[in-house]
């Protein structure tokens, strides 16, 4: 991809994992609500080149998308327990502003950071903790209706629907990545759910690289590593994006069996 | 149902169809942004008893749900071409306010007016106008992901997801009715799509009566008459709600064959 790529929410956890992995491969334009430190910038990007703006600031967003070929849209309130007013504004209204500006200036492709919380309520008392274990074959595959576990998840599902609209209405290529549990060096210990939906930094960067390079219309995929414990299907991500994850939470052994639990940690 | 029923958006087209059909059968509490005239009120309800408030006014909504057993939530901007700011506020934020107040005071059941526009983009150029005709067996059944035809449809899909959340999280019974093309005396002439998704006033009132009386968890159903031309399945509405529509747009003959078209009239 020759055109610059806009990364919104560049200073967040997902943004930093992406930049650490594929920073050198693209001509980035970064947007964040806060200025980024030198540490947070990929080589070749100066602090002054970062657009410091709220994603609900339509004018700033319009300026940021001007001339880019693709967008990775991560900006928003990332807290699973974020209050409604914040997700309404930052996640729903902000994602609308991003899509609207993108189609307006002719961006071709947007990868939208959705979340496991958009479907967290499929994890019913009846299914858990069994569904977090390798011998369980329950799978979500991205064709299911949202069942959010919180209002943050509602906002992510709304972002997915906005993407569907801008694909159908304006021909924008949109992939929604329902991101699992991103942690840096190893999967969460003693947290079965987190191991089931673990996403390593390396797989995260590779997945968003594929989102930028592959051709698609509208897709919802799951963003996790190839964990034995998974209950999210990777079929669609493999097939459409060419996602080829290298990590598996089962390769990490901890003292004793993980104790399980169903906390709503991200 | 002995407890009062709150009807929001009571002065609108759907609200008036409901009140005309089943007005005498319930103890209504009405909410509308505008005062209602005597003509718009069911027998036994005084103009002064109508809550005149915006559905985004959390305090007013909380007062309106106090003591009711069920809610029919129709309030919102009903225009398919409504601008984003209006549907964000009136339809998404307003529906959140309604659900939040409902679970807070212990309402048991909410029927939410969704719309055909939440799935309007399934009507692709390839499928139309064939899908509007009786010899076509394409059906949407409510298990499909939203594909809104406009931002109004995006807002209705978001309302459905909010309903899913409040069902899963708080045990509220929620039915989302994707309302078709409601017209009073006869189906739209010369408009195949409108005939396919026609909803007569009598079937509309009966459908919402069933929404109030039936027992369910979370449902998405289509709200249309039993039209030969339909591309929305009525199976779920019949099965779960006991919906038994009496009308069919095919029973109305107009001069010549309807000419078709795919306008986005409601």
Short mmCIF file of C-alpha atoms in Angstrom, two decimals:
data_model
loop_
_atom_site.label_atom_id
_atom_site.label_comp_id
_atom_site.label_asym_id
_atom_site.label_seq_id
_atom_site.Cartn_x
_atom_site.Cartn_y
_atom_site.Cartn_z
CA UNK A 1 0.00 0.00 0.00
CA UNK A 2 1.60 3.24 -1.14
CA UNK A 3 -0.85 5.73 0.28
CA UNK A 4 -0.48 6.69 3.93
CA UNK A 5 -2.46 4.76 6.51
CA UNK A 6 -4.30 6.58 9.26
CA UNK A 7 -4.17 4.90 12.66
CA UNK A 8 -6.60 6.39 15.18
CA UNK A 9 -6.06 5.74 18.86
CA UNK A 10 -2.40 5.19 18.06
CA UNK A 11 -1.30 5.56 21.65
CA UNK A 12 -3.58 2.81 22.97
CA UNK A 13 -2.67 -0.79 23.65
CA UNK A 14 -3.78 -2.14 20.29
CA UNK A 15 -2.25 0.77 18.39
CA UNK A 16 1.08 0.28 20.09
CA UNK A 17 1.06 -3.48 19.36
CA UNK A 18 0.42 -2.71 15.70
CA UNK A 19 3.14 -0.08 15.47
CA UNK A 20 5.63 -2.32 17.26
CA UNK A 21 5.01 -5.05 14.72
CA UNK A 22 4.47 -3.34 11.38
CA UNK A 23 5.56 0.23 12.10
CA UNK A 24 8.33 0.21 9.46
CA UNK A 25 6.06 -1.20 6.72
CA UNK A 26 3.72 1.73 6.19
CA UNK A 27 3.65 5.46 5.82
CA UNK A 28 1.62 6.23 8.94
CA UNK A 29 -0.52 9.13 9.93
CA UNK A 30 -1.38 8.89 13.59
CA UNK A 31 -4.26 10.37 15.53
CA UNK A 32 -4.71 10.32 19.26
CA UNK A 33 -6.49 12.38 21.86
CA UNK A 34 -3.19 12.86 23.68
CA UNK A 35 0.23 13.78 22.30
CA UNK A 36 2.41 10.71 21.81
CA UNK A 37 5.87 10.36 23.30
CA UNK A 38 8.88 9.50 21.17
CA UNK A 39 8.64 5.93 22.49
CA UNK A 40 5.17 5.59 21.09
CA UNK A 41 6.09 6.66 17.57
CA UNK A 42 7.31 4.42 14.78
CA UNK A 43 10.63 5.29 13.18
CA UNK A 44 10.28 8.19 10.77
CA UNK A 45 7.22 9.75 12.39
CA UNK A 46 7.80 12.94 14.30
CA UNK A 47 5.82 13.95 17.31
CA UNK A 48 4.62 17.01 15.43
CA UNK A 49 3.07 14.84 12.71
CA UNK A 50 0.61 13.28 15.10
CA UNK A 51 -2.88 14.68 14.86
CA UNK A 52 -3.89 15.37 18.43
CA UNK A 53 -7.66 15.47 18.37
CA UNK A 54 -10.78 13.90 19.68
CA UNK A 55 -12.32 11.48 17.19
CA UNK A 56 -15.65 13.29 17.58
CA UNK A 57 -14.04 16.46 16.21
CA UNK A 58 -15.39 16.21 12.68
CA UNK A 59 -13.09 18.81 11.22
CA UNK A 60 -9.95 17.26 12.67
CA UNK A 61 -11.01 13.79 11.54
CA UNK A 62 -11.68 15.10 8.05
CA UNK A 63 -8.21 16.58 7.93
CA UNK A 64 -6.69 13.35 9.20
CA UNK A 65 -8.26 11.12 6.54
CA UNK A 66 -7.40 13.45 3.65
CA UNK A 67 -5.07 11.62 1.30
CA UNK A 68 -4.91 8.30 3.12
CA UNK A 69 -5.69 5.01 1.40
CA UNK A 70 -6.82 3.09 4.46
CA UNK A 71 -7.69 3.60 8.09
CA UNK A 72 -7.25 1.46 11.17
CA UNK A 73 -9.83 2.90 13.53
CA UNK A 74 -9.08 2.11 17.15
CA UNK A 75 -9.94 5.41 18.83
CA UNK A 76 -12.67 5.33 21.42
CA UNK A 77 -13.26 4.70 25.08
CA UNK A 78 -11.71 1.24 25.61
CA UNK A 79 -13.12 0.53 29.04
CA UNK A 80 -15.56 -2.39 29.20
CA UNK A 81 -17.32 -0.60 32.06
CA UNK A 82 -17.34 2.81 30.39
CA UNK A 83 -20.52 4.78 31.04
CA UNK A 84 -23.12 5.22 28.33
CA UNK A 85 -22.49 8.92 27.69
CA UNK A 86 -18.86 8.21 26.94
CA UNK A 87 -19.38 5.28 24.58
CA UNK A 88 -22.26 7.10 22.88
CA UNK A 89 -19.98 10.02 22.15
CA UNK A 90 -16.54 8.50 21.68
CA UNK A 91 -17.39 5.12 20.23
CA UNK A 92 -20.67 5.53 18.36
CA UNK A 93 -20.61 9.18 17.33
CA UNK A 94 -16.83 9.09 16.87
CA UNK A 95 -17.00 6.06 14.61
CA UNK A 96 -19.72 7.69 12.57
CA UNK A 97 -17.51 10.76 12.15
CA UNK A 98 -14.62 8.57 11.01
CA UNK A 99 -16.65 6.61 8.46
CA UNK A 100 -18.38 9.71 7.17
CA UNK A 101 -15.10 11.52 6.61
CA UNK A 102 -13.54 8.40 5.06
CA UNK A 103 -16.18 7.97 2.38
CA UNK A 104 -16.26 11.69 1.78
CA UNK A 105 -12.61 11.87 0.80
CA UNK A 106 -12.52 8.52 -0.98
CA UNK A 107 -10.67 6.26 1.47
CA UNK A 108 -10.96 2.70 0.20
CA UNK A 109 -10.61 0.57 3.28
CA UNK A 110 -11.33 0.79 7.01
CA UNK A 111 -10.39 -1.79 9.64
CA UNK A 112 -12.56 -1.15 12.70
CA UNK A 113 -11.61 -2.34 16.16
CA UNK A 114 -14.66 -4.10 17.48
CA UNK A 115 -14.49 -6.22 20.60
CA UNK A 116 -15.26 -9.53 22.20
CA UNK A 117 -17.62 -7.51 24.38
CA UNK A 118 -19.97 -7.13 21.40
CA UNK A 119 -20.78 -10.83 21.87
CA UNK A 120 -19.83 -11.36 25.52
CA UNK A 121 -23.34 -12.36 26.59
CA UNK A 122 -23.11 -15.58 24.58
CA UNK A 123 -21.01 -16.67 27.53
CA UNK A 124 -24.01 -17.72 29.56
CA UNK A 125 -23.88 -19.45 32.91
CA UNK A 126 -24.86 -22.67 31.16
CA UNK A 127 -21.95 -22.52 28.74
CA UNK A 128 -19.20 -21.35 31.06
CA UNK A 129 -16.60 -22.34 31.98
CA UNK A 130 -16.97 -25.33 29.60
CA UNK A 131 -16.78 -23.14 26.50
CA UNK A 132 -13.35 -21.87 27.52
CA UNK A 133 -11.87 -25.37 27.37
CA UNK A 134 -10.20 -27.20 24.54
CA UNK A 135 -12.61 -30.14 24.51
CA UNK A 136 -15.58 -27.84 23.91
CA UNK A 137 -16.57 -27.21 20.30
CA UNK A 138 -18.85 -24.19 20.77
CA UNK A 139 -17.86 -21.53 18.23
CA UNK A 140 -18.93 -18.03 17.33
CA UNK A 141 -18.09 -17.23 13.74
CA UNK A 142 -19.14 -13.61 13.14
CA UNK A 143 -22.49 -14.35 11.52
CA UNK A 144 -24.29 -14.28 14.87
CA UNK A 145 -26.23 -11.25 16.08
CA UNK A 146 -24.47 -9.15 18.73
CA UNK A 147 -25.05 -10.02 22.37
CA UNK A 148 -23.09 -7.36 24.23
CA UNK A 149 -21.92 -7.93 27.76
CA UNK A 150 -21.93 -4.20 28.55
CA UNK A 151 -22.70 -0.82 27.02
CA UNK A 152 -19.19 -0.66 25.63
CA UNK A 153 -20.07 -3.83 23.71
CA UNK A 154 -23.30 -2.18 22.53
CA UNK A 155 -21.23 0.69 21.16
CA UNK A 156 -18.89 -1.69 19.33
CA UNK A 157 -21.82 -3.53 17.76
CA UNK A 158 -23.18 -0.15 16.63
CA UNK A 159 -19.80 0.59 15.03
CA UNK A 160 -20.01 -2.69 13.14
CA UNK A 161 -23.46 -1.74 11.86
CA UNK A 162 -22.20 1.68 10.80
CA UNK A 163 -19.47 -0.10 8.85
CA UNK A 164 -22.06 -2.30 7.17
CA UNK A 165 -23.98 0.81 6.15
CA UNK A 166 -20.96 2.59 4.71
CA UNK A 167 -20.01 -0.53 2.84
CA UNK A 168 -23.45 -1.05 1.34
CA UNK A 169 -24.13 2.61 0.70
CA UNK A 170 -20.72 3.87 -0.40
CA UNK A 171 -18.74 0.81 -1.41
CA UNK A 172 -16.19 1.24 1.38
CA UNK A 173 -14.29 -1.94 2.24
CA UNK A 174 -14.80 -2.56 5.94
CA UNK A 175 -13.48 -5.24 8.24
CA UNK A 176 -14.60 -5.34 11.86
CA UNK A 177 -12.17 -7.15 14.13
CA UNK A 178 -13.67 -8.44 17.36
CA UNK A 179 -10.47 -8.20 19.36
CA UNK A 180 -9.97 -10.71 22.14
CA UNK A 181 -7.65 -10.35 25.09
CA UNK A 182 -4.46 -8.59 23.98
CA UNK A 183 -1.52 -9.03 26.34
CA UNK A 184 2.11 -8.54 25.62
CA UNK A 185 4.45 -11.36 26.52
CA UNK A 186 2.23 -14.20 27.67
CA UNK A 187 -1.45 -15.06 28.01
CA UNK A 188 -3.30 -14.21 31.21
CA UNK A 189 -2.55 -16.76 33.90
CA UNK A 190 -5.37 -18.24 35.94
CA UNK A 191 -8.02 -16.75 33.69
CA UNK A 192 -9.47 -19.31 31.35
CA UNK A 193 -11.57 -16.86 29.40
CA UNK A 194 -8.52 -14.71 28.75
CA UNK A 195 -6.55 -17.69 27.50
CA UNK A 196 -9.41 -18.71 25.23
CA UNK A 197 -9.46 -15.30 23.55
CA UNK A 198 -5.82 -14.37 23.90
CA UNK A 199 -4.29 -12.27 21.14
CA UNK A 200 -0.53 -12.02 21.14
CA UNK A 201 1.14 -8.79 20.07
CA UNK A 202 2.71 -10.50 17.10
CA UNK A 203 -0.57 -11.98 15.89
CA UNK A 204 -2.29 -8.62 16.44
CA UNK A 205 0.17 -6.77 14.23
CA UNK A 206 -0.01 -9.49 11.57
CA UNK A 207 -3.82 -9.48 11.62
CA UNK A 208 -4.05 -5.73 11.03
CA UNK A 209 -1.37 -6.02 8.36
CA UNK A 210 -3.66 -8.49 6.58
CA UNK A 211 -6.60 -6.10 7.08
CA UNK A 212 -4.61 -3.48 5.17
CA UNK A 213 -3.43 -5.79 2.38
CA UNK A 214 -6.34 -8.15 1.69
CA UNK A 215 -9.31 -7.41 -0.54
CA UNK A 216 -12.80 -7.69 0.93
CA UNK A 217 -16.21 -6.11 0.97
CA UNK A 218 -17.63 -6.22 4.48
CA UNK A 219 -16.38 -8.66 7.07
CA UNK A 220 -16.66 -9.42 10.76
CA UNK A 221 -13.74 -11.49 12.01
CA UNK A 222 -12.39 -12.54 15.38
CA UNK A 223 -9.01 -11.26 16.47
CA UNK A 224 -7.42 -13.93 18.63
CA UNK A 225 -4.39 -16.17 18.45
CA UNK A 226 -4.77 -19.81 17.47
CA UNK A 227 -5.59 -20.90 21.01
CA UNK A 228 -6.58 -24.48 21.76
CA UNK A 229 -9.20 -23.07 24.10
CA UNK A 230 -10.81 -20.82 21.53
CA UNK A 231 -14.56 -20.44 21.10
CA UNK A 232 -14.22 -17.91 18.30
CA UNK A 233 -13.77 -19.34 14.84
CA UNK A 234 -10.76 -18.08 12.89
CA UNK A 235 -12.09 -19.52 9.62
CA UNK A 236 -13.24 -16.24 8.15
CA UNK A 237 -10.07 -14.34 9.11
CA UNK A 238 -7.93 -17.06 7.54
CA UNK A 239 -10.03 -17.34 4.42
CA UNK A 240 -10.71 -13.72 3.60
CA UNK A 241 -7.71 -11.97 5.10
CA UNK A 242 -5.06 -14.67 4.94
CA UNK A 243 -4.59 -14.41 8.69
CA UNK A 244 -2.05 -16.98 9.83
CA UNK A 245 -1.61 -16.74 13.61
CA UNK A 246 1.61 -18.02 15.15
CA UNK A 247 0.69 -18.11 18.82
CA UNK A 248 -1.44 -20.33 21.05
CA UNK A 249 -2.06 -19.73 24.73
CA UNK A 250 -1.75 -23.49 25.32
CA UNK A 251 1.97 -23.22 24.69
CA UNK A 252 2.39 -21.36 27.95
CA UNK A 253 2.42 -23.48 31.06
CA UNK A 254 1.75 -22.01 34.42
CA UNK A 255 1.93 -23.61 37.80
CA UNK A 256 -1.14 -25.74 38.24
CA UNK A 257 -4.33 -25.57 36.21
CA UNK A 258 -5.76 -22.15 35.48
CA UNK A 259 -8.48 -21.47 37.98
CA UNK A 260 -11.06 -20.16 35.54
CA UNK A 261 -13.52 -17.41 36.17
CA UNK A 262 -15.60 -15.18 34.03
CA UNK A 263 -14.42 -11.71 34.92
CA UNK A 264 -14.96 -9.12 32.30
CA UNK A 265 -11.37 -8.11 31.99
CA UNK A 266 -10.58 -7.07 28.48
CA UNK B 1 -52.44 -7.12 31.81
CA UNK B 2 -53.59 -5.15 34.80
CA UNK B 3 -50.72 -2.72 35.16
CA UNK B 4 -50.74 0.37 32.98
CA UNK B 5 -48.93 0.25 29.66
CA UNK B 6 -46.70 3.12 28.59
CA UNK B 7 -46.89 4.02 24.91
CA UNK B 8 -44.12 6.40 23.81
CA UNK B 9 -44.56 8.31 20.58
CA UNK B 10 -48.30 7.92 21.05
CA UNK B 11 -49.15 10.65 18.55
CA UNK B 12 -47.25 9.07 15.68
CA UNK B 13 -48.62 6.89 12.92
CA UNK B 14 -47.91 3.57 14.60
CA UNK B 15 -49.08 4.80 17.98
CA UNK B 16 -52.36 5.99 16.53
CA UNK B 17 -52.91 2.68 14.71
CA UNK B 18 -52.37 0.83 18.00
CA UNK B 19 -54.69 3.09 19.98
CA UNK B 20 -57.38 2.91 17.31
CA UNK B 21 -57.30 -0.88 17.48
CA UNK B 22 -56.70 -1.78 21.12
CA UNK B 23 -57.22 1.54 22.89
CA UNK B 24 -60.09 0.27 25.05
CA UNK B 25 -58.23 -2.86 26.15
CA UNK B 26 -55.51 -1.33 28.31
CA UNK B 27 -54.92 1.26 30.95
CA UNK B 28 -52.64 3.52 28.93
CA UNK B 29 -50.04 6.00 29.90
CA UNK B 30 -49.03 8.05 26.88
CA UNK B 31 -45.85 9.96 26.17
CA UNK B 32 -45.24 12.25 23.26
CA UNK B 33 -43.03 15.19 22.47
CA UNK B 34 -46.13 17.20 21.55
CA UNK B 35 -49.45 17.51 23.36
CA UNK B 36 -52.07 15.20 21.89
CA UNK B 37 -55.44 16.38 20.71
CA UNK B 38 -58.69 14.81 21.95
CA UNK B 39 -58.88 12.93 18.65
CA UNK B 40 -55.58 11.26 19.34
CA UNK B 41 -56.53 9.96 22.77
CA UNK B 42 -58.21 6.68 23.58
CA UNK B 43 -61.46 6.80 25.54
CA UNK B 44 -60.82 7.44 29.21
CA UNK B 45 -57.49 9.20 28.80
CA UNK B 46 -57.50 12.93 29.38
CA UNK B 47 -55.22 15.31 27.59
CA UNK B 48 -53.71 16.26 30.92
CA UNK B 49 -52.65 12.67 31.58
CA UNK B 50 -50.30 12.63 28.62
CA UNK B 51 -46.63 13.02 29.51
CA UNK B 52 -45.34 15.68 27.15
CA UNK B 53 -41.61 15.15 27.06
CA UNK B 54 -38.69 14.33 24.90
CA UNK B 55 -37.65 10.71 25.19
CA UNK B 56 -34.08 11.83 25.86
CA UNK B 57 -35.29 13.62 29.01
CA UNK B 58 -34.17 10.98 31.50
CA UNK B 59 -36.13 12.36 34.40
CA UNK B 60 -39.39 12.56 32.47
CA UNK B 61 -38.91 9.06 31.09
CA UNK B 62 -38.24 7.73 34.55
CA UNK B 63 -41.45 9.29 35.77
CA UNK B 64 -43.37 7.88 32.82
CA UNK B 65 -42.28 4.26 33.37
CA UNK B 66 -42.96 4.32 37.12
CA UNK B 67 -45.64 1.76 37.90
CA UNK B 68 -46.19 0.43 34.39
CA UNK B 69 -45.97 -3.27 33.59
CA UNK B 70 -44.97 -2.94 29.96
CA UNK B 71 -43.84 -0.37 27.44
CA UNK B 72 -44.44 0.01 23.73
CA UNK B 73 -41.54 2.23 22.70
CA UNK B 74 -42.21 4.04 19.44
CA UNK B 75 -40.77 7.48 20.19
CA UNK B 76 -37.96 8.67 18.00
CA UNK B 77 -37.29 10.43 14.75
CA UNK B 78 -39.30 8.35 12.25
CA UNK B 79 -37.81 9.80 9.06
CA UNK B 80 -35.81 7.32 6.96
CA UNK B 81 -33.68 10.24 5.80
CA UNK B 82 -33.25 11.77 9.24
CA UNK B 83 -29.79 13.22 9.83
CA UNK B 84 -27.31 11.44 12.06
CA UNK B 85 -27.42 13.94 14.92
CA UNK B 86 -31.15 13.46 15.25
CA UNK B 87 -31.18 9.65 15.18
CA UNK B 88 -28.16 9.53 17.50
CA UNK B 89 -30.03 11.62 20.04
CA UNK B 90 -33.67 10.67 19.61
CA UNK B 91 -33.40 7.06 18.54
CA UNK B 92 -30.20 5.71 20.06
CA UNK B 93 -29.78 7.83 23.18
CA UNK B 94 -33.56 8.04 23.67
CA UNK B 95 -33.95 4.27 23.48
CA UNK B 96 -31.11 3.81 25.95
CA UNK B 97 -32.88 6.20 28.34
CA UNK B 98 -36.11 4.23 28.00
CA UNK B 99 -34.53 0.83 28.59
CA UNK B 100 -32.43 2.11 31.47
CA UNK B 101 -35.45 3.60 33.21
CA UNK B 102 -37.52 0.50 32.51
CA UNK B 103 -35.11 -1.93 34.17
CA UNK B 104 -34.55 0.51 37.00
CA UNK B 105 -38.19 0.55 38.04
CA UNK B 106 -38.84 -3.11 37.30
CA UNK B 107 -40.86 -2.98 34.07
CA UNK B 108 -41.17 -6.56 32.78
CA UNK B 109 -41.64 -6.15 29.06
CA UNK B 110 -40.72 -3.72 26.28
CA UNK B 111 -41.88 -3.87 22.67
CA UNK B 112 -39.48 -1.77 20.62
CA UNK B 113 -40.42 -0.33 17.23
CA UNK B 114 -37.59 -1.27 14.94
CA UNK B 115 -37.90 -0.89 11.21
CA UNK B 116 -37.53 -2.50 7.82
CA UNK B 117 -34.79 0.08 7.30
CA UNK B 118 -32.57 -1.86 9.71
CA UNK B 119 -32.29 -4.48 6.96
CA UNK B 120 -33.10 -2.43 3.85
CA UNK B 121 -29.73 -3.03 2.20
CA UNK B 122 -30.54 -6.72 1.73
CA UNK B 123 -32.61 -5.36 -1.13
CA UNK B 124 -29.69 -5.32 -3.51
CA UNK B 125 -29.90 -4.47 -7.19
CA UNK B 126 -29.50 -8.17 -7.95
CA UNK B 127 -32.46 -9.18 -5.84
CA UNK B 128 -34.90 -6.41 -6.72
CA UNK B 129 -37.57 -6.18 -7.91
CA UNK B 130 -37.74 -10.01 -8.00
CA UNK B 131 -37.78 -10.31 -4.23
CA UNK B 132 -40.92 -8.20 -4.03
CA UNK B 133 -42.92 -10.74 -6.05
CA UNK B 134 -44.97 -13.69 -4.92
CA UNK B 135 -43.05 -16.27 -6.93
CA UNK B 136 -39.80 -15.34 -5.15
CA UNK B 137 -38.92 -17.30 -2.02
CA UNK B 138 -36.19 -15.05 -0.58
CA UNK B 139 -36.93 -14.49 3.12
CA UNK B 140 -35.39 -12.57 5.98
CA UNK B 141 -36.32 -14.12 9.30
CA UNK B 142 -34.78 -11.91 12.00
CA UNK B 143 -31.66 -13.99 12.62
CA UNK B 144 -29.69 -12.06 9.99
CA UNK B 145 -27.27 -9.29 10.89
CA UNK B 146 -28.56 -5.77 10.27
CA UNK B 147 -27.92 -4.18 6.87
CA UNK B 148 -29.38 -0.70 7.23
CA UNK B 149 -30.43 1.29 4.22
CA UNK B 150 -29.83 4.60 5.97
CA UNK B 151 -28.64 6.09 9.25
CA UNK B 152 -32.18 5.85 10.60
CA UNK B 153 -31.87 2.10 10.03
CA UNK B 154 -28.50 2.12 11.82
CA UNK B 155 -30.20 3.73 14.80
CA UNK B 156 -32.96 1.12 14.82
CA UNK B 157 -30.41 -1.70 14.71
CA UNK B 158 -28.65 -0.06 17.66
CA UNK B 159 -31.95 -0.02 19.54
CA UNK B 160 -32.32 -3.75 18.90
CA UNK B 161 -28.84 -4.35 20.31
CA UNK B 162 -29.65 -2.23 23.36
CA UNK B 163 -32.71 -4.43 23.86
CA UNK B 164 -30.54 -7.53 23.63
CA UNK B 165 -28.25 -6.10 26.29
CA UNK B 166 -31.06 -5.22 28.69
CA UNK B 167 -32.56 -8.64 28.21
CA UNK B 168 -29.29 -10.48 28.86
CA UNK B 169 -28.15 -8.22 31.65
CA UNK B 170 -31.37 -7.46 33.46
CA UNK B 171 -33.83 -10.14 32.42
CA UNK B 172 -36.14 -7.67 30.67
CA UNK B 173 -38.44 -9.27 28.06
CA UNK B 174 -37.84 -7.45 24.80
CA UNK B 175 -39.40 -7.84 21.40
CA UNK B 176 -38.11 -5.77 18.48
CA UNK B 177 -40.67 -5.35 15.72
CA UNK B 178 -39.21 -4.50 12.33
CA UNK B 179 -42.22 -2.59 11.12
CA UNK B 180 -42.95 -2.65 7.40
CA UNK B 181 -45.02 -0.17 5.49
CA UNK B 182 -47.97 0.93 7.62
CA UNK B 183 -50.79 2.53 5.67
CA UNK B 184 -54.37 2.99 6.72
CA UNK B 185 -57.03 1.74 4.38
CA UNK B 186 -55.21 0.00 1.55
CA UNK B 187 -51.67 -0.99 0.56
CA UNK B 188 -49.57 1.42 -1.47
CA UNK B 189 -50.55 1.31 -5.11
CA UNK B 190 -47.89 1.08 -7.79
CA UNK B 191 -45.15 0.38 -5.25
CA UNK B 192 -44.21 -3.27 -5.15
CA UNK B 193 -41.86 -2.95 -2.19
CA UNK B 194 -44.57 -1.28 -0.16
CA UNK B 195 -47.05 -4.03 -0.99
CA UNK B 196 -44.49 -6.68 -0.03
CA UNK B 197 -44.03 -5.16 3.43
CA UNK B 198 -47.47 -3.71 3.94
CA UNK B 199 -48.81 -3.63 7.49
CA UNK B 200 -52.50 -2.89 7.84
CA UNK B 201 -53.73 -0.89 10.79
CA UNK B 202 -55.69 -3.85 12.07
CA UNK B 203 -52.73 -6.21 11.91
CA UNK B 204 -50.51 -3.58 13.52
CA UNK B 205 -52.77 -3.21 16.52
CA UNK B 206 -53.16 -6.98 16.83
CA UNK B 207 -49.38 -7.49 16.61
CA UNK B 208 -48.64 -5.07 19.44
CA UNK B 209 -51.48 -6.58 21.44
CA UNK B 210 -49.67 -9.91 21.11
CA UNK B 211 -46.38 -8.22 22.11
CA UNK B 212 -48.07 -7.16 25.35
CA UNK B 213 -49.73 -10.49 26.10
CA UNK B 214 -47.24 -13.15 24.98
CA UNK B 215 -44.31 -14.44 27.02
CA UNK B 216 -40.82 -14.24 25.53
CA UNK B 217 -37.22 -13.51 26.31
CA UNK B 218 -35.64 -11.56 23.46
CA UNK B 219 -37.10 -11.59 19.97
CA UNK B 220 -36.74 -9.86 16.63
CA UNK B 221 -39.86 -10.22 14.51
CA UNK B 222 -41.16 -8.67 11.32
CA UNK B 223 -44.25 -6.52 11.46
CA UNK B 224 -46.11 -6.95 8.19
CA UNK B 225 -49.44 -8.31 7.05
CA UNK B 226 -49.65 -11.76 5.49
CA UNK B 227 -48.81 -10.45 2.03
CA UNK B 228 -48.31 -12.84 -0.88
CA UNK B 229 -45.40 -10.67 -1.92
CA UNK B 230 -43.60 -10.83 1.43
CA UNK B 231 -39.87 -11.35 1.77
CA UNK B 232 -39.98 -11.17 5.57
CA UNK B 233 -40.82 -14.39 7.34
CA UNK B 234 -43.71 -14.24 9.80
CA UNK B 235 -42.78 -17.59 11.35
CA UNK B 236 -41.25 -16.21 14.51
CA UNK B 237 -44.05 -13.70 15.13
CA UNK B 238 -46.64 -16.44 14.71
CA UNK B 239 -44.79 -18.95 16.84
CA UNK B 240 -43.62 -16.81 19.73
CA UNK B 241 -46.25 -14.10 19.85
CA UNK B 242 -49.27 -15.86 18.40
CA UNK B 243 -49.50 -13.20 15.71
CA UNK B 244 -52.31 -14.07 13.31
CA UNK B 245 -52.52 -11.41 10.59
CA UNK B 246 -55.80 -10.94 8.75
CA UNK B 247 -54.70 -8.81 5.82
CA UNK B 248 -52.81 -9.37 2.58
CA UNK B 249 -51.92 -6.69 0.09
CA UNK B 250 -52.75 -9.11 -2.73
CA UNK B 251 -56.42 -8.77 -1.87
CA UNK B 252 -56.40 -5.22 -3.15
CA UNK B 253 -56.64 -4.82 -6.88
CA UNK B 254 -55.62 -1.65 -8.57
CA UNK B 255 -55.93 -0.65 -12.15
CA UNK B 256 -53.22 -2.50 -14.00
CA UNK B 257 -50.19 -4.21 -12.48
CA UNK B 258 -48.24 -2.29 -9.88
CA UNK B 259 -45.34 -0.67 -11.61
CA UNK B 260 -42.67 -1.43 -8.99
CA UNK B 261 -39.91 0.83 -7.85
CA UNK B 262 -37.62 0.82 -4.90
CA UNK B 263 -38.22 4.16 -3.27
CA UNK B 264 -37.41 4.36 0.37
CA UNK B 265 -40.82 5.42 1.50
CA UNK B 266 -41.51 4.13 4.94
#
